[in-house]
mmCIF file of N, CA and C in Angstrom:
data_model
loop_
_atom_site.group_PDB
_atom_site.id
_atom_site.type_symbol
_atom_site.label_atom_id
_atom_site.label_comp_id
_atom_site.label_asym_id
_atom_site.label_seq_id
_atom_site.Cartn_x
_atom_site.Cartn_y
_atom_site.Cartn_z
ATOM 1 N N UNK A 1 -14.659 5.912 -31.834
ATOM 2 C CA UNK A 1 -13.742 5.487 -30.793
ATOM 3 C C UNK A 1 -12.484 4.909 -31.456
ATOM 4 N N UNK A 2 -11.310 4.950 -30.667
ATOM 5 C CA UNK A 2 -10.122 4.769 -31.641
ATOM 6 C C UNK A 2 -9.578 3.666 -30.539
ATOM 7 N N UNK A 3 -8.194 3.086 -31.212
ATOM 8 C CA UNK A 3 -7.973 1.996 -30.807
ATOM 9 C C UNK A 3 -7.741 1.403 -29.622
ATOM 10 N N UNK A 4 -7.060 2.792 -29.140
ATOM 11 C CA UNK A 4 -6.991 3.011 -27.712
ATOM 12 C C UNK A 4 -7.916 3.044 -26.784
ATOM 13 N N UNK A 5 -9.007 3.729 -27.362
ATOM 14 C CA UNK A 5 -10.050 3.686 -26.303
ATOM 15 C C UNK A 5 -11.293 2.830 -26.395
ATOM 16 N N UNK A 6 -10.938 1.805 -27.391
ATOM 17 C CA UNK A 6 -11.650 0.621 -27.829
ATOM 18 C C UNK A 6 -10.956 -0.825 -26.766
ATOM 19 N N UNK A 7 -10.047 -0.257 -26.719
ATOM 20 C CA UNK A 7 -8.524 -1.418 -25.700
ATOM 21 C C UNK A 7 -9.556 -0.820 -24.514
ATOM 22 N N UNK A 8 -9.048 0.050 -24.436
ATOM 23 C CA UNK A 8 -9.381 0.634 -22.492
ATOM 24 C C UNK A 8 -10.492 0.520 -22.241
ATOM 25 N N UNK A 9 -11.563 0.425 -23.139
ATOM 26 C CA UNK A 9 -13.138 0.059 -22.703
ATOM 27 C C UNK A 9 -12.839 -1.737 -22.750
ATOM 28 N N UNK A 10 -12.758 -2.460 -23.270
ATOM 29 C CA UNK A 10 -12.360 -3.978 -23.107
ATOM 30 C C UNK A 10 -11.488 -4.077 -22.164
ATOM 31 N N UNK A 11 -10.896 -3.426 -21.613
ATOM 32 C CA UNK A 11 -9.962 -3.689 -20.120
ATOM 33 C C UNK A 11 -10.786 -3.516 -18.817
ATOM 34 N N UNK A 12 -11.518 -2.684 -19.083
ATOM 35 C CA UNK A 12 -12.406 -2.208 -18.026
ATOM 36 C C UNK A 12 -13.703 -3.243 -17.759
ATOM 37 N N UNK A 13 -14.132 -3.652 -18.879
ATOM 38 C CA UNK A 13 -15.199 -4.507 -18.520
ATOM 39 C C UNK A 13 -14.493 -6.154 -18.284
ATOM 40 N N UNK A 14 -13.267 -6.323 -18.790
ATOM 41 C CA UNK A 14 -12.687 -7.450 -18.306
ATOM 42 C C UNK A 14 -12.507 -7.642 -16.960
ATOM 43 N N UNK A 15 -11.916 -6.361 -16.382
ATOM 44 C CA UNK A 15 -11.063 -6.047 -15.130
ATOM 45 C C UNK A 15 -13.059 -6.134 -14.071
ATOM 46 N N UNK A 16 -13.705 -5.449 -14.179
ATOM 47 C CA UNK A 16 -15.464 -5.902 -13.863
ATOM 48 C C UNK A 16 -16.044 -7.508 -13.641
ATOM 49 N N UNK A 17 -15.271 -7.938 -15.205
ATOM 50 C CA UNK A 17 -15.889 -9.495 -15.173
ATOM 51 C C UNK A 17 -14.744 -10.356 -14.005
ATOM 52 N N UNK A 18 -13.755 -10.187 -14.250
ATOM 53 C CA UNK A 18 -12.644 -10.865 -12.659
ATOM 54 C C UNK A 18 -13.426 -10.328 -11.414
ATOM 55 N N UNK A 19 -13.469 -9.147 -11.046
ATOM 56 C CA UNK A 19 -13.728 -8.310 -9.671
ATOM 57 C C UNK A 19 -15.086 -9.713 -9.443
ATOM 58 N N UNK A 20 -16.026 -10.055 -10.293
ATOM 59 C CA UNK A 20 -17.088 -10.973 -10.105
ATOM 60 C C UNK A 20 -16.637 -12.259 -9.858
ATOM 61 N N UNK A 21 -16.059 -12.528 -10.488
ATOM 62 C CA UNK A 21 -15.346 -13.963 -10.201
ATOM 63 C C UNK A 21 -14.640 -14.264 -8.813
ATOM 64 N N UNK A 22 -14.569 -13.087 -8.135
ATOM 65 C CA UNK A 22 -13.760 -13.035 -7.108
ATOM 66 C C UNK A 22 -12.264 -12.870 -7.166
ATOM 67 N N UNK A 23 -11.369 -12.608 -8.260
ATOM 68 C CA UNK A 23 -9.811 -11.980 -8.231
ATOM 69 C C UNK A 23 -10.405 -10.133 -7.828
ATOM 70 N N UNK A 24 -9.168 -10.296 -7.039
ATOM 71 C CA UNK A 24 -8.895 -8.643 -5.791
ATOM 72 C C UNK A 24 -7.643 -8.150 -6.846
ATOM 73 N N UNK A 25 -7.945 -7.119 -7.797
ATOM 74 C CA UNK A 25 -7.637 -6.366 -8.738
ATOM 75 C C UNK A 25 -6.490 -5.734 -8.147
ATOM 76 N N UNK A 26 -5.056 -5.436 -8.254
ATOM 77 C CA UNK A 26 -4.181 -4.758 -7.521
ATOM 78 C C UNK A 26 -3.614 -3.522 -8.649
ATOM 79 N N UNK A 27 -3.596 -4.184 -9.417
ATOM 80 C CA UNK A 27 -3.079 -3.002 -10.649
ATOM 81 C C UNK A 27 -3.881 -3.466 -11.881
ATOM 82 N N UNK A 28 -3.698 -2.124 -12.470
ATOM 83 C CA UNK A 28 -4.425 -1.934 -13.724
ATOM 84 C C UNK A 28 -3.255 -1.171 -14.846
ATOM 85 N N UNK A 29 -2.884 -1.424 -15.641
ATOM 86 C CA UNK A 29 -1.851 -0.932 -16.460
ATOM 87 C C UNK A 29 -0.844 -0.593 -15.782
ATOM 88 N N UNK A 30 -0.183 -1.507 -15.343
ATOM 89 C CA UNK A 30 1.363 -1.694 -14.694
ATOM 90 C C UNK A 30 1.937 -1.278 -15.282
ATOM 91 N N UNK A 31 2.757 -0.112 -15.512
ATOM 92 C CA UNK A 31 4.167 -0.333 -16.759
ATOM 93 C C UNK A 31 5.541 0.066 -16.172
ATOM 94 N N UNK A 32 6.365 -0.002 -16.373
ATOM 95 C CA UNK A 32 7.715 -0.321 -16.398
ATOM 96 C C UNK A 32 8.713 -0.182 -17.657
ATOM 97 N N UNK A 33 9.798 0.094 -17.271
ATOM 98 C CA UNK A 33 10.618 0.067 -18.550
ATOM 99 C C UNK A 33 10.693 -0.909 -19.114
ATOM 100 N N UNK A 34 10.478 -1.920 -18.616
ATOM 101 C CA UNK A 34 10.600 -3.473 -19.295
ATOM 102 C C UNK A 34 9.220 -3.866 -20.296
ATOM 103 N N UNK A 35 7.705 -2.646 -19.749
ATOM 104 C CA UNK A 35 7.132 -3.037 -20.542
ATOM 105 C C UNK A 35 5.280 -2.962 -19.690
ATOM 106 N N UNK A 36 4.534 -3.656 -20.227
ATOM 107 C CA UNK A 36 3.468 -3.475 -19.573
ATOM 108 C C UNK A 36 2.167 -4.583 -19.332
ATOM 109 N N UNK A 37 1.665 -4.588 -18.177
ATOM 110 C CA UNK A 37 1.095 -6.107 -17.894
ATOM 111 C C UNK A 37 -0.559 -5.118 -17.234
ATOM 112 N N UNK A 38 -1.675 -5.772 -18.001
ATOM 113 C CA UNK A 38 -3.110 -4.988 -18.221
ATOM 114 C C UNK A 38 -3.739 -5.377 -17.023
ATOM 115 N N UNK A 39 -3.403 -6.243 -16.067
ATOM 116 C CA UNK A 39 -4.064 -6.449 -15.123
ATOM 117 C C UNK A 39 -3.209 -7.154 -14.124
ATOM 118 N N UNK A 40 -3.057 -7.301 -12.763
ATOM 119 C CA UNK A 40 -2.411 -7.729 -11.764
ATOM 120 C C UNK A 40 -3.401 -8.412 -10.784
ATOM 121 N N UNK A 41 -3.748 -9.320 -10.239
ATOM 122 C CA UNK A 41 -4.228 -9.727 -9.035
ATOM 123 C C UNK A 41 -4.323 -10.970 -8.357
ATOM 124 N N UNK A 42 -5.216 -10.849 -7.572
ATOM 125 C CA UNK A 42 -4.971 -12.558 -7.004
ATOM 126 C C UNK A 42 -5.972 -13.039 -7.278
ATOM 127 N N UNK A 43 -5.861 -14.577 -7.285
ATOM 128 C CA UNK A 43 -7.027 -15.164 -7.230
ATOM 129 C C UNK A 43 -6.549 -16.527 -6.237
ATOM 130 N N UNK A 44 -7.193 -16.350 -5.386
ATOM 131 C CA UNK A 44 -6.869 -16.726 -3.962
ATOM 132 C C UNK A 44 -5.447 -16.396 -3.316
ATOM 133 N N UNK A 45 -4.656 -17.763 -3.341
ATOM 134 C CA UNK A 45 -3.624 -17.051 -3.031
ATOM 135 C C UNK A 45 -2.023 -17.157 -4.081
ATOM 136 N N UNK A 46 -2.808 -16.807 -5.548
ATOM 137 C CA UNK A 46 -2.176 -16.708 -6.437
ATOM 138 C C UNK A 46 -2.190 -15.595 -6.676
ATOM 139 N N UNK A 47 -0.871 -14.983 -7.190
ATOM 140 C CA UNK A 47 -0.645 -14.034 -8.040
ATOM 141 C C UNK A 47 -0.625 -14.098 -10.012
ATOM 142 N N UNK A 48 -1.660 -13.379 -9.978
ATOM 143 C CA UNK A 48 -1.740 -13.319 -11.163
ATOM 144 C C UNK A 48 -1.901 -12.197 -12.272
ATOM 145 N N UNK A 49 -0.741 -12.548 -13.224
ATOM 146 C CA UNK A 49 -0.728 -11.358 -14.390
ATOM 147 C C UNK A 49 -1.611 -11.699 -15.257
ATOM 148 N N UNK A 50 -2.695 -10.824 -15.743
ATOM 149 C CA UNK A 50 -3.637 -11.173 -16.815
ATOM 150 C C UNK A 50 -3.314 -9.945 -18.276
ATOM 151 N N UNK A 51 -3.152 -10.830 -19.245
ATOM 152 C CA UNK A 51 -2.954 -10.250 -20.660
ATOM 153 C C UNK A 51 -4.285 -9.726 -21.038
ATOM 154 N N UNK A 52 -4.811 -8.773 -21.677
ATOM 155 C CA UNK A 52 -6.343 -8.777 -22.181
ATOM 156 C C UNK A 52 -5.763 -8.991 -23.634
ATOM 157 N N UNK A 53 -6.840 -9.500 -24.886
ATOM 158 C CA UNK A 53 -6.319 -9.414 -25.843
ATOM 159 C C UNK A 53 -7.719 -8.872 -26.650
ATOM 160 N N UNK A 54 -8.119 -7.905 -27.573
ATOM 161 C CA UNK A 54 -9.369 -7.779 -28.067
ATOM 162 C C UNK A 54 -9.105 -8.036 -29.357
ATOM 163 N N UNK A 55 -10.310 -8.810 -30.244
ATOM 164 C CA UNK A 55 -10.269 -8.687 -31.665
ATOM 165 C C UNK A 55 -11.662 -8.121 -32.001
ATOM 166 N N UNK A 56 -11.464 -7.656 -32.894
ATOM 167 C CA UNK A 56 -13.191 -6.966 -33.636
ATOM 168 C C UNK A 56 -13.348 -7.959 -34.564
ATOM 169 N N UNK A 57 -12.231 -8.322 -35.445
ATOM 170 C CA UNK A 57 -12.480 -9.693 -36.233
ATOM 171 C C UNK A 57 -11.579 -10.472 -35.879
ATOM 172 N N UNK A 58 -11.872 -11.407 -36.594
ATOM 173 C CA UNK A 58 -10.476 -12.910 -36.937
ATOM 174 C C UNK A 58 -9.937 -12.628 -37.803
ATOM 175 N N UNK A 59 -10.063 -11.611 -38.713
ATOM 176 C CA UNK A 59 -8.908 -11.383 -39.631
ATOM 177 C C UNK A 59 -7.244 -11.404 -39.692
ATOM 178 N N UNK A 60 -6.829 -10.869 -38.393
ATOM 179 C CA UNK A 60 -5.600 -10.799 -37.921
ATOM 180 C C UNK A 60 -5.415 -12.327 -36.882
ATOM 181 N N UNK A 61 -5.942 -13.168 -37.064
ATOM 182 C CA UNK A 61 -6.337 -14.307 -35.646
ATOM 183 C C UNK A 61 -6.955 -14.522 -34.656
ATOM 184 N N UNK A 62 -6.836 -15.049 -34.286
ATOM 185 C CA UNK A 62 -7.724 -15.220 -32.945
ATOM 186 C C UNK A 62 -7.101 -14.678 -31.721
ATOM 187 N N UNK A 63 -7.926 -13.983 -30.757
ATOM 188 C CA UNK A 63 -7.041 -12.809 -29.986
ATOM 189 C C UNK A 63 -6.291 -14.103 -29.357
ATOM 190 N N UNK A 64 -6.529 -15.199 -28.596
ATOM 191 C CA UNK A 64 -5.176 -15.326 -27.594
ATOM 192 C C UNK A 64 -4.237 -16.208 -28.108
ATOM 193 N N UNK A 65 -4.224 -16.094 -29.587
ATOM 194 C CA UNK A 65 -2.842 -16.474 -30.226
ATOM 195 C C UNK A 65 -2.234 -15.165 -30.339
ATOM 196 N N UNK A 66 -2.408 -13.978 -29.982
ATOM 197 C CA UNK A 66 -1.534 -12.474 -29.993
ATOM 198 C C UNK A 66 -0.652 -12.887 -28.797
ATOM 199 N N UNK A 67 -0.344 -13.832 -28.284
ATOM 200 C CA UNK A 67 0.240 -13.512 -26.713
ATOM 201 C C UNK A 67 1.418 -14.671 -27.205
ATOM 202 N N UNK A 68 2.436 -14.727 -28.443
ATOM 203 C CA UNK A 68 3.111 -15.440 -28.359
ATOM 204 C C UNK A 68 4.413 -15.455 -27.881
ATOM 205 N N UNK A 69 5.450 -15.900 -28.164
ATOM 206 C CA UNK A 69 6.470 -16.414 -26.960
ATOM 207 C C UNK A 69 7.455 -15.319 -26.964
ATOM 208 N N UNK A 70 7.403 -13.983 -27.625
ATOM 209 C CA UNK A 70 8.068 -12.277 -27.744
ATOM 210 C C UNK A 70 6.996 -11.844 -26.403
ATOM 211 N N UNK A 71 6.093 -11.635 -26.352
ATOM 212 C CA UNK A 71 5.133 -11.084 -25.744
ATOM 213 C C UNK A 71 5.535 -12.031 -24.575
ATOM 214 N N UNK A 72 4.860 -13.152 -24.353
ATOM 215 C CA UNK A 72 5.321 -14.306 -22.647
ATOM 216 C C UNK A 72 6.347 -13.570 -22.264
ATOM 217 N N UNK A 73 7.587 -13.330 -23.050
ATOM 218 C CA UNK A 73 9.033 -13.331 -22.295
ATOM 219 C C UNK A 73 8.781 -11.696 -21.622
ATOM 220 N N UNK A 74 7.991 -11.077 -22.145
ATOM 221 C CA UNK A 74 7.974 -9.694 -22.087
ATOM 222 C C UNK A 74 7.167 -8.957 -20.720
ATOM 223 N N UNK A 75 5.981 -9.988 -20.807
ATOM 224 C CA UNK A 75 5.339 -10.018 -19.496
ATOM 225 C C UNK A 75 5.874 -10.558 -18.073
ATOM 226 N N UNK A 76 6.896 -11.785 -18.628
ATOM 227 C CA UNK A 76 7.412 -12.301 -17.313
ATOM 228 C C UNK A 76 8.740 -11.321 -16.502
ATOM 229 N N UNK A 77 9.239 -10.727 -17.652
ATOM 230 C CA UNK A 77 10.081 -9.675 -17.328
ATOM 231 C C UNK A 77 9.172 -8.465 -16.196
ATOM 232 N N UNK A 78 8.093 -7.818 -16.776
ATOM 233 C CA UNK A 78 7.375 -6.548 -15.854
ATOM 234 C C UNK A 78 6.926 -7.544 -14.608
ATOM 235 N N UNK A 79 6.427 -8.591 -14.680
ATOM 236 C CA UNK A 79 5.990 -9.751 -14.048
ATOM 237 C C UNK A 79 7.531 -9.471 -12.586
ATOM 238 N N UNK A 80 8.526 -9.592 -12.844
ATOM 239 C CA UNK A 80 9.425 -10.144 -12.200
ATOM 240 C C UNK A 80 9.953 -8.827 -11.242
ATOM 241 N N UNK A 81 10.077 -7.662 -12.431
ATOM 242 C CA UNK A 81 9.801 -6.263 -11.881
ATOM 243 C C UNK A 81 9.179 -6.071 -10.436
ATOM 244 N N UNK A 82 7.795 -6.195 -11.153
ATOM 245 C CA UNK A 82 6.574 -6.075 -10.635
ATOM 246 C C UNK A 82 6.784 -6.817 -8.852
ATOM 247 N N UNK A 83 7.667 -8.100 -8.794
ATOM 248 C CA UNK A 83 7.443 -8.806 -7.734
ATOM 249 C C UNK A 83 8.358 -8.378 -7.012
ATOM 250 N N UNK A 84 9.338 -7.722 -7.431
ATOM 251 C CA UNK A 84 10.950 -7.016 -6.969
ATOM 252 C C UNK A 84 10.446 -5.770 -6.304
ATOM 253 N N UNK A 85 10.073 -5.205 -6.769
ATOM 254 C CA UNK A 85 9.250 -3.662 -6.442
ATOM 255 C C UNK A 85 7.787 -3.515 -5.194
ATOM 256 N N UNK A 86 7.335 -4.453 -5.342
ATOM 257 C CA UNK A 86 6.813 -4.707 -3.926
ATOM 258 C C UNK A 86 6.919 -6.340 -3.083
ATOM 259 N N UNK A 87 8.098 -6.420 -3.153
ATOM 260 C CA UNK A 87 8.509 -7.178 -2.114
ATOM 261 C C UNK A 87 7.928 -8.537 -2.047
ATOM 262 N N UNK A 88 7.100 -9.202 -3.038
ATOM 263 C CA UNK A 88 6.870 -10.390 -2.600
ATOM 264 C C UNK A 88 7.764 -11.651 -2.586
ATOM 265 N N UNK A 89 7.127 -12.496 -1.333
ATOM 266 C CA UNK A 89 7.595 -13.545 -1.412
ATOM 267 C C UNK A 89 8.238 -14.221 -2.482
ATOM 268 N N UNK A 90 9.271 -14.939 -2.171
ATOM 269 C CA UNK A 90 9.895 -15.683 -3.419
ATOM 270 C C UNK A 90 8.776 -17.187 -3.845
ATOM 271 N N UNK A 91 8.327 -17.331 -2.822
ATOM 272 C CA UNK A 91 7.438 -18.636 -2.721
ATOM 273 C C UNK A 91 5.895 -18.371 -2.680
ATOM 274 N N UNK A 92 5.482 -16.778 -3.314
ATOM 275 C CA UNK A 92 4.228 -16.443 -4.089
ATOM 276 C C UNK A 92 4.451 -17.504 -4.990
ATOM 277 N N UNK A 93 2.661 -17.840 -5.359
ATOM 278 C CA UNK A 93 2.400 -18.192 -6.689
ATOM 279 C C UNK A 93 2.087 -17.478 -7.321
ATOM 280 N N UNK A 94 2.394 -18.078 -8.619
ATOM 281 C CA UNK A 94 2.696 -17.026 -9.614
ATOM 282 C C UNK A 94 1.881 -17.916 -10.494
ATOM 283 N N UNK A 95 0.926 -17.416 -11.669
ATOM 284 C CA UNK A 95 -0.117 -17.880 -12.725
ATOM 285 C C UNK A 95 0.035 -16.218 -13.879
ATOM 286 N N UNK A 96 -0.226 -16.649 -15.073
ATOM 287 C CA UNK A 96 -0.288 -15.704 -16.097
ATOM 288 C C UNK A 96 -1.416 -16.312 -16.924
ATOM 289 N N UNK A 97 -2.134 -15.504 -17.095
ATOM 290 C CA UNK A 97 -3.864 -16.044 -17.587
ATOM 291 C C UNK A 97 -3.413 -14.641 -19.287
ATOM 292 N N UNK A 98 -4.334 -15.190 -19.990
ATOM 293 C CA UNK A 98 -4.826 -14.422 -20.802
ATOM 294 C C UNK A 98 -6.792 -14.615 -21.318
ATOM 295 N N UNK A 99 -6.858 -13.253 -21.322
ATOM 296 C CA UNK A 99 -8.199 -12.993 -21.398
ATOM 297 C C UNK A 99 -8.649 -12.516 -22.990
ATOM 298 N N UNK A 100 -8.771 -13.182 -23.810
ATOM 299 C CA UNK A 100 -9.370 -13.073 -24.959
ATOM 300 C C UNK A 100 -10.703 -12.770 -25.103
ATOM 301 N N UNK A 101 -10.884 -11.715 -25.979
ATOM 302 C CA UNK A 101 -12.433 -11.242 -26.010
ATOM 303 C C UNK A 101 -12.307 -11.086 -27.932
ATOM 304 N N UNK A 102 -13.318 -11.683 -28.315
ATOM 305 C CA UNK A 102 -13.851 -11.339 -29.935
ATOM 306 C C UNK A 102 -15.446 -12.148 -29.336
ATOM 307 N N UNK A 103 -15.820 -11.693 -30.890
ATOM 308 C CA UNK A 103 -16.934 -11.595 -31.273
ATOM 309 C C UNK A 103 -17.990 -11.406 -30.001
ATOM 310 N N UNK A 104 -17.578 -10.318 -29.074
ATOM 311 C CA UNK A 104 -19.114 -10.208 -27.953
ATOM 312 C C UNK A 104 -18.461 -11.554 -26.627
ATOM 313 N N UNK A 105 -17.631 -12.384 -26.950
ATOM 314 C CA UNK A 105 -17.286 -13.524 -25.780
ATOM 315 C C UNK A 105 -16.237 -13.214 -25.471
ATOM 316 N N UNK A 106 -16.098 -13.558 -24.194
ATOM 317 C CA UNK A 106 -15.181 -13.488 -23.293
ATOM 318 C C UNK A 106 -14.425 -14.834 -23.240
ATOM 319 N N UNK A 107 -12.988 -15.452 -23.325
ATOM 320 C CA UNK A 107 -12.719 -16.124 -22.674
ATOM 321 C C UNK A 107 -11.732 -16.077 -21.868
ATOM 322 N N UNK A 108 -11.641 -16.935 -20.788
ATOM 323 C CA UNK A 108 -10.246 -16.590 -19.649
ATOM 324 C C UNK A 108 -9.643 -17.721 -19.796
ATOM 325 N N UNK A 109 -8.270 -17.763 -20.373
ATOM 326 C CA UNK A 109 -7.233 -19.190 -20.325
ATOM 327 C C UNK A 109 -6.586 -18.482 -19.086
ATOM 328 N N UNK A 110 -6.749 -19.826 -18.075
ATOM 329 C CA UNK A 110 -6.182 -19.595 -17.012
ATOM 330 C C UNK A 110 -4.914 -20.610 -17.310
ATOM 331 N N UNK A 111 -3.407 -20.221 -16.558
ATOM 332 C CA UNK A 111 -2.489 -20.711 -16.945
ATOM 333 C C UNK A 111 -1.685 -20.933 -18.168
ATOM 334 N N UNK A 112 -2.358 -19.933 -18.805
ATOM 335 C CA UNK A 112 -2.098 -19.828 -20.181
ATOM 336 C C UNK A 112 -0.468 -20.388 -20.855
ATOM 337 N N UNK A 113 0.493 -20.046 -20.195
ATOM 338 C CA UNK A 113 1.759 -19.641 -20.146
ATOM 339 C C UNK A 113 2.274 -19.804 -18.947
ATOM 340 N N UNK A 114 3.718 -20.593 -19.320
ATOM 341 C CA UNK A 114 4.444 -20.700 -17.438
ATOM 342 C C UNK A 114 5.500 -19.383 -17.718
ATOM 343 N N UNK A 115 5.906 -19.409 -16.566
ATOM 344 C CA UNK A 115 6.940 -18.339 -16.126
ATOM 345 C C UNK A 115 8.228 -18.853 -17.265
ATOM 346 N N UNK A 116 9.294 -18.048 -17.856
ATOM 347 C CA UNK A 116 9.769 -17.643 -18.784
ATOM 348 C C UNK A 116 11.015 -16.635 -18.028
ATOM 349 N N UNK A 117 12.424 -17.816 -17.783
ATOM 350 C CA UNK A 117 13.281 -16.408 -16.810
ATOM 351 C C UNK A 117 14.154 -16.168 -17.534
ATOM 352 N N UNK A 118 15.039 -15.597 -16.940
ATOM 353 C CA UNK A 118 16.588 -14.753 -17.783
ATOM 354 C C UNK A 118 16.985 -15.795 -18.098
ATOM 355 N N UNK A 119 17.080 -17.032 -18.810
ATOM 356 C CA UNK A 119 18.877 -17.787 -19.012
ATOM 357 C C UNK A 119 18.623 -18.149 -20.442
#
């Protein structure tokens, strides 16, 4: 299995472990010219962008230090897209979680990151 389809099997069982938790899944590989956000949904009546991040080792770090402040700005951009393009409220909440998976565990930092705008 190659890297890609090592990502897309860890997206899938992430995107499984939320659907349980109760977040209502709206998108799954969003992309945009601005870029691309691995999961979209709510969890209640938040909107939320979720990062997946996978490591096989710690060699390269720990996956949810991959989500640093190049990447935030990058998500809040498709993020902003994303809210332009179907019309939501200006006064949605808005949350950006990242979902780190190594060694066989899952973890979910909820709030990981605040919103990040143009100025």
């Amino acid at each position: 299995m190659n890297k890609r389809q090592t990502g897309a099997q860890k997206e899938q069982q992430v995107c499984a472990y939320l659907i349980s938790k109760g977040i209502c899944i709206k998108e799954q590989n969003f992309r945009c010219r601005q870029g691309e956000i691995d999961l979209i949904g709510y969890d209640g009546e938040y909107l939320v962008f979720f990062e997946v991040k996978y490591r096989s080792s710690d060699r390269k770090g720990c996956a949810a230090q991959a989500v640093g402040l190049t990447k935030q700005r990058k998500i809040c951009r498709v993020a902003d897209y994303y809210r332009m393009m179907h019309h939501c409220a200006e006064d949605t909440p808005i949350r950006f979680d990242v979902i780190a998976v190594e060694n066989g565990r899952l973890e979910w930092i909820r709030d990981a990151f605040g919103y990040i705008g143009l100025g």
